[in-house]
């Protein structure tokens, strides 16, 4: 058995996102939702004080259609600690160019949005919850590393 | 005409290779398994295939070129840098796991201890990477 799976969902608060959250709930996967509507939201999330960093994700699910995936992956992949977190980009359609683009952004994988999240998440959870060893992401590591790159990120996300 | 999907495996241990191949037989349909016994062997074999493997199972502890070195070479090569690489190792050491992700591994799976476990791990792995995820395997580079 590997370390705990805790998932950060990034995108818009749509019925589809709620269906995904419901599926995770039914499989007992801890998760939290983060809106990507404002550019500063994710940056602010990872730069909170240590006392607020109660939920440190070991996997991120990013909605390609509403989650600004290119920007968010660029931010994560430049970070010395957060870059370890696997990021699954999901979206409508399965166009080969779109699939390749997601991998070029640095996504761990691309997942076409399924018709039924509940059914699809059975395979997802069997793999990511039972089989995969996940990276260690400590809030203090994230914060100390973030402090070093704050200036850079503030300019990028302003 | 659609090419058959390929799955690549690199492992220097004959017993592990046997177990992996037997486990794949149970859960694969038409996919072909490309076996390499070292990093150099893999890089050589990749030159001969027309499509990228849907994913690569990569052992870490190998002589001459470790799995980390193979991963570094793949990520530095524009022909292979999008190919999903799944570390498949007996090591459960967290520094190995963290390093693998830092170098760009797509996931890290610990090798099972028995054949029955091999079958279920490989089945879960195939169900996710071949049936839930999409990969850039349709990219032609020859």
Short mmCIF file of C-alpha atoms in Angstrom, two decimals:
data_model
loop_
_atom_site.label_atom_id
_atom_site.label_comp_id
_atom_site.label_asym_id
_atom_site.label_seq_id
_atom_site.Cartn_x
_atom_site.Cartn_y
_atom_site.Cartn_z
CA UNK A 1 0.00 0.00 0.00
CA UNK A 2 1.26 3.42 -0.85
CA UNK A 3 0.84 6.86 0.71
CA UNK A 4 -2.50 8.63 0.91
CA UNK A 5 -4.13 9.99 -2.20
CA UNK A 6 -5.50 13.51 -1.73
CA UNK A 7 -6.72 15.34 -4.79
CA UNK A 8 -7.01 19.01 -5.61
CA UNK A 9 -9.63 19.68 -8.29
CA UNK A 10 -8.99 22.86 -10.27
CA UNK A 11 -11.51 24.35 -12.66
CA UNK A 12 -14.93 25.94 -12.56
CA UNK A 13 -17.66 24.87 -10.20
CA UNK A 14 -19.83 23.13 -12.77
CA UNK A 15 -22.24 20.18 -12.38
CA UNK A 16 -19.56 18.09 -14.08
CA UNK A 17 -17.01 19.03 -11.41
CA UNK A 18 -19.59 18.18 -8.76
CA UNK A 19 -20.15 14.77 -10.35
CA UNK A 20 -16.40 14.15 -10.22
CA UNK A 21 -16.30 15.19 -6.56
CA UNK A 22 -19.25 12.89 -5.82
CA UNK A 23 -17.37 10.00 -7.44
CA UNK A 24 -14.29 10.66 -5.30
CA UNK A 25 -16.47 10.86 -2.21
CA UNK A 26 -18.00 7.47 -3.00
CA UNK A 27 -14.52 5.93 -3.37
CA UNK A 28 -13.31 7.53 -0.15
CA UNK A 29 -10.76 9.80 -1.78
CA UNK A 30 -10.05 13.06 0.10
CA UNK A 31 -10.38 16.02 -2.24
CA UNK A 32 -10.77 19.75 -2.31
CA UNK A 33 -11.95 22.13 -4.99
CA UNK A 34 -10.09 25.24 -6.06
CA UNK A 35 -11.57 27.73 -8.48
CA UNK A 36 -9.35 28.81 -11.34
CA UNK A 37 -11.51 31.77 -12.26
CA UNK A 38 -8.98 34.31 -11.03
CA UNK A 39 -5.35 34.08 -12.02
CA UNK A 40 -4.09 34.66 -8.50
CA UNK A 41 -6.17 31.95 -6.86
CA UNK A 42 -3.82 29.00 -7.18
CA UNK A 43 -0.76 31.06 -6.41
CA UNK A 44 -2.45 32.35 -3.27
CA UNK A 45 -3.45 28.81 -2.30
CA UNK A 46 0.14 27.58 -2.26
CA UNK A 47 1.45 30.71 -0.55
CA UNK A 48 -0.89 30.63 2.44
CA UNK A 49 0.61 30.62 5.91
CA UNK A 50 1.56 27.22 7.26
CA UNK A 51 -1.41 27.18 9.65
CA UNK A 52 -3.77 27.39 6.70
CA UNK A 53 -2.07 24.67 4.69
CA UNK A 54 -4.28 21.90 6.01
CA UNK A 55 -4.81 20.20 2.68
CA UNK A 56 -1.67 19.37 0.74
CA UNK A 57 -2.55 17.52 -2.47
CA UNK A 58 -0.63 14.52 -3.76
CA UNK A 59 -2.49 14.64 -7.09
CA UNK A 60 -4.08 17.48 -9.04
CA UNK A 61 -6.94 17.14 -11.51
CA UNK A 62 -7.15 20.08 -13.83
CA UNK A 63 -10.10 20.86 -16.08
CA UNK A 64 -8.63 21.76 -19.46
CA UNK A 65 -11.77 23.61 -20.49
CA UNK A 66 -12.11 25.88 -17.45
CA UNK A 67 -8.93 25.48 -15.44
CA UNK A 68 -6.31 27.48 -17.40
CA UNK A 69 -4.09 24.40 -17.64
CA UNK A 70 -1.12 25.93 -19.48
CA UNK A 71 -0.66 28.69 -16.90
CA UNK A 72 -1.16 26.42 -13.92
CA UNK A 73 1.16 23.71 -15.18
CA UNK A 74 3.81 26.30 -15.95
CA UNK A 75 3.56 27.57 -12.39
CA UNK A 76 3.71 24.10 -10.87
CA UNK A 77 6.52 22.78 -13.04
CA UNK A 78 8.77 25.73 -12.16
CA UNK A 79 8.34 25.07 -8.45
CA UNK A 80 11.09 22.90 -6.91
CA UNK A 81 8.68 20.87 -4.75
CA UNK A 82 5.23 21.23 -6.31
CA UNK A 83 6.61 19.99 -9.64
CA UNK A 84 6.55 16.46 -8.17
CA UNK A 85 2.76 16.43 -7.92
CA UNK A 86 1.18 14.41 -10.74
CA UNK A 87 -1.28 16.56 -12.69
CA UNK A 88 -4.05 14.90 -14.67
CA UNK A 89 -5.62 17.15 -17.28
CA UNK A 90 -9.14 16.20 -18.32
CA UNK A 91 -11.32 17.77 -20.95
CA UNK A 92 -13.92 17.37 -23.63
CA UNK A 93 -12.82 15.47 -26.70
CA UNK A 94 -9.89 13.27 -27.55
CA UNK A 95 -8.26 15.09 -30.43
CA UNK A 96 -4.65 13.81 -30.83
CA UNK A 97 -3.24 17.33 -31.04
CA UNK A 98 -5.03 18.34 -27.85
CA UNK A 99 -3.76 15.20 -26.16
CA UNK A 100 -0.17 15.95 -27.19
CA UNK A 101 -0.56 19.56 -26.08
CA UNK A 102 -1.55 18.47 -22.58
CA UNK A 103 1.60 16.34 -22.32
CA UNK A 104 3.70 19.20 -23.70
CA UNK A 105 2.37 21.42 -20.92
CA UNK A 106 3.78 18.85 -18.50
CA UNK A 107 0.61 16.95 -17.61
CA UNK A 108 1.07 13.48 -16.16
CA UNK A 109 -1.69 12.31 -18.46
CA UNK A 110 -4.70 13.46 -20.42
CA UNK A 111 -8.10 12.00 -19.69
CA UNK A 112 -11.06 12.53 -22.00
CA UNK A 113 -14.05 13.65 -19.95
CA UNK A 114 -16.08 10.44 -19.44
CA UNK A 115 -19.83 10.24 -19.85
CA UNK A 116 -20.06 8.74 -16.40
CA UNK A 117 -17.53 9.83 -13.79
CA UNK A 118 -18.66 7.21 -11.31
CA UNK A 119 -17.89 4.32 -13.68
CA UNK A 120 -14.64 5.79 -14.97
CA UNK A 121 -13.35 6.55 -11.50
CA UNK A 122 -13.40 2.85 -10.60
CA UNK A 123 -10.36 2.25 -12.85
CA UNK A 124 -8.87 5.60 -11.87
CA UNK A 125 -9.03 4.83 -8.14
CA UNK A 126 -7.85 1.23 -8.54
CA UNK A 127 -4.71 2.60 -10.11
CA UNK A 128 -3.99 5.88 -8.30
CA UNK A 129 -5.25 4.87 -4.88
CA UNK A 130 -4.04 1.26 -4.71
CA UNK A 131 -1.02 1.00 -6.99
CA UNK A 132 0.80 4.28 -7.32
CA UNK A 133 3.42 5.50 -4.87
CA UNK A 134 2.93 9.24 -4.59
CA UNK A 135 5.49 11.95 -3.90
CA UNK A 136 5.88 13.52 -0.48
CA UNK A 137 4.63 17.07 -0.47
CA UNK A 138 5.01 18.80 2.87
CA UNK A 139 3.38 22.15 3.40
CA UNK A 140 6.55 23.59 4.92
CA UNK A 141 8.66 22.43 1.95
CA UNK A 142 6.19 23.98 -0.40
CA UNK A 143 6.08 27.24 1.51
CA UNK A 144 9.82 27.63 2.00
CA UNK A 145 10.43 26.91 -1.63
CA UNK A 146 7.63 29.18 -2.65
CA UNK A 147 9.16 32.08 -0.75
CA UNK A 148 12.20 31.84 -2.99
CA UNK A 149 10.15 32.14 -6.12
CA UNK A 150 7.51 34.57 -4.89
CA UNK A 151 8.96 37.56 -6.69
CA UNK A 152 9.06 35.69 -9.98
CA UNK A 153 5.54 34.34 -9.64
CA UNK A 154 4.05 37.65 -8.56
CA UNK A 155 5.29 39.18 -11.77
CA UNK A 156 3.91 36.27 -13.81
CA UNK A 157 0.50 36.18 -12.14
CA UNK A 158 -0.07 39.91 -11.66
CA UNK B 1 -4.69 1.82 -41.19
CA UNK B 2 -4.41 1.93 -37.45
CA UNK B 3 -1.14 0.74 -35.93
CA UNK B 4 -1.18 -1.67 -33.05
CA UNK B 5 -0.55 -0.02 -29.72
CA UNK B 6 2.79 -0.81 -28.15
CA UNK B 7 3.74 -1.12 -24.51
CA UNK B 8 7.45 -1.04 -23.70
CA UNK B 9 9.14 -2.73 -20.74
CA UNK B 10 12.74 -2.32 -19.61
CA UNK B 11 14.06 -4.70 -16.98
CA UNK B 12 17.34 -6.55 -16.59
CA UNK B 13 15.86 -9.31 -14.44
CA UNK B 14 14.71 -12.37 -16.41
CA UNK B 15 12.27 -13.51 -13.72
CA UNK B 16 10.61 -10.11 -13.52
CA UNK B 17 10.38 -9.91 -17.31
CA UNK B 18 8.73 -13.32 -17.42
CA UNK B 19 6.15 -12.33 -14.77
CA UNK B 20 5.40 -9.02 -16.50
CA UNK B 21 4.91 -10.68 -19.89
CA UNK B 22 2.66 -13.37 -18.45
CA UNK B 23 0.61 -10.73 -16.63
CA UNK B 24 0.24 -8.67 -19.81
CA UNK B 25 -1.03 -11.75 -21.68
CA UNK B 26 -3.99 -11.85 -19.33
CA UNK B 27 -5.12 -8.26 -19.81
CA UNK B 28 -4.01 -7.09 -23.26
CA UNK B 29 -6.07 -7.39 -26.41
CA UNK B 30 -4.12 -6.51 -29.53
CA UNK B 31 -1.36 -4.47 -27.97
CA UNK B 32 2.21 -5.53 -28.61
CA UNK B 33 4.78 -5.66 -25.82
CA UNK B 34 8.28 -4.44 -26.62
CA UNK B 35 10.82 -5.92 -24.24
CA UNK B 36 14.23 -4.40 -23.57
CA UNK B 37 16.80 -5.73 -21.13
CA UNK B 38 18.71 -2.50 -20.60
CA UNK B 39 18.44 1.23 -21.18
CA UNK B 40 20.69 1.01 -24.22
CA UNK B 41 18.61 -1.85 -25.58
CA UNK B 42 15.46 0.24 -25.16
CA UNK B 43 16.92 3.28 -26.92
CA UNK B 44 18.02 1.06 -29.76
CA UNK B 45 14.63 -0.66 -30.07
CA UNK B 46 12.73 2.64 -29.98
CA UNK B 47 14.57 3.60 -33.17
CA UNK B 48 12.86 0.73 -34.96
CA UNK B 49 9.20 1.28 -34.03
CA UNK B 50 6.80 3.47 -35.96
CA UNK B 51 4.71 4.73 -33.07
CA UNK B 52 5.57 5.69 -29.56
CA UNK B 53 4.69 3.11 -26.94
CA UNK B 54 1.47 3.96 -25.12
CA UNK B 55 3.57 3.76 -22.00
CA UNK B 56 6.91 2.45 -20.78
CA UNK B 57 7.41 0.34 -17.66
CA UNK B 58 10.89 1.21 -16.43
CA UNK B 59 12.90 -0.64 -13.81
CA UNK B 60 15.20 1.50 -11.67
CA UNK B 61 17.98 -0.77 -10.53
CA UNK B 62 19.85 -1.82 -13.65
CA UNK B 63 23.59 -2.10 -14.33
CA UNK B 64 25.40 0.29 -16.70
CA UNK B 65 22.44 2.65 -17.09
CA UNK B 66 20.04 3.06 -14.18
CA UNK B 67 16.35 3.71 -14.65
CA UNK B 68 16.91 7.33 -13.57
CA UNK B 69 19.51 7.75 -16.33
CA UNK B 70 17.16 6.22 -18.89
CA UNK B 71 14.37 8.55 -17.74
CA UNK B 72 16.72 11.54 -18.04
CA UNK B 73 17.68 10.55 -21.59
CA UNK B 74 14.06 10.06 -22.63
CA UNK B 75 12.98 13.41 -21.22
CA UNK B 76 15.88 15.16 -22.97
CA UNK B 77 15.02 13.67 -26.37
CA UNK B 78 12.24 15.48 -28.28
CA UNK B 79 11.27 12.21 -29.97
CA UNK B 80 10.42 10.54 -26.68
CA UNK B 81 9.84 13.29 -24.14
CA UNK B 82 6.04 12.99 -24.22
CA UNK B 83 5.98 9.21 -23.79
CA UNK B 84 4.45 8.22 -20.44
CA UNK B 85 7.09 6.56 -18.28
CA UNK B 86 5.91 4.50 -15.33
CA UNK B 87 8.64 3.53 -12.89
CA UNK B 88 8.24 -0.13 -11.92
CA UNK B 89 10.63 -0.91 -9.11
CA UNK B 90 11.16 -3.01 -6.00
CA UNK B 91 12.30 0.14 -4.22
CA UNK B 92 9.81 1.63 -1.84
CA UNK B 93 12.20 4.35 -0.71
CA UNK B 94 10.56 7.77 -0.66
CA UNK B 95 13.69 9.55 -2.01
CA UNK B 96 13.54 7.28 -5.08
CA UNK B 97 9.86 8.04 -5.51
CA UNK B 98 10.34 11.79 -5.17
CA UNK B 99 13.33 11.78 -7.52
CA UNK B 100 11.39 9.85 -10.16
CA UNK B 101 8.63 12.46 -10.18
CA UNK B 102 11.15 15.30 -10.21
CA UNK B 103 12.79 13.77 -13.29
CA UNK B 104 9.44 13.57 -15.06
CA UNK B 105 8.10 10.07 -14.39
CA UNK B 106 4.36 9.84 -14.98
CA UNK B 107 3.84 7.53 -12.04
CA UNK B 108 5.68 5.16 -9.74
CA UNK B 109 4.43 1.63 -9.14
CA UNK B 110 6.06 -0.78 -6.73
CA UNK B 111 6.74 -4.25 -8.14
CA UNK B 112 4.50 -6.88 -6.54
CA UNK B 113 5.80 -9.93 -4.67
CA UNK B 114 3.73 -12.70 -6.28
CA UNK B 115 2.41 -13.59 -9.72
CA UNK B 116 -1.20 -13.11 -8.63
CA UNK B 117 -0.33 -9.61 -7.49
CA UNK B 118 1.52 -9.00 -10.77
CA UNK B 119 -1.67 -9.83 -12.65
CA UNK B 120 -3.82 -7.45 -10.64
CA UNK B 121 -1.26 -4.63 -10.73
CA UNK B 122 -0.77 -4.96 -14.48
CA UNK B 123 -4.54 -5.12 -14.98
CA UNK B 124 -5.05 -1.88 -13.03
CA UNK B 125 -2.20 -0.27 -14.90
CA UNK B 126 -3.63 -1.26 -18.31
CA UNK B 127 -7.16 -0.26 -17.34
CA UNK B 128 -6.01 3.24 -16.50
CA UNK B 129 -3.38 3.94 -19.15
CA UNK B 130 -5.06 2.14 -22.08
CA UNK B 131 -8.75 2.58 -21.30
CA UNK B 132 -9.12 5.78 -19.23
CA UNK B 133 -6.17 7.97 -20.21
CA UNK B 134 -5.16 9.07 -23.69
CA UNK B 135 -1.49 9.13 -24.60
CA UNK B 136 0.51 10.68 -27.46
CA UNK B 137 1.21 7.22 -28.89
CA UNK B 138 -0.19 8.05 -32.32
CA UNK B 139 2.77 10.34 -32.99
CA UNK B 140 4.84 9.16 -35.94
CA UNK B 141 8.49 9.98 -35.82
CA UNK B 142 9.90 7.89 -38.63
#
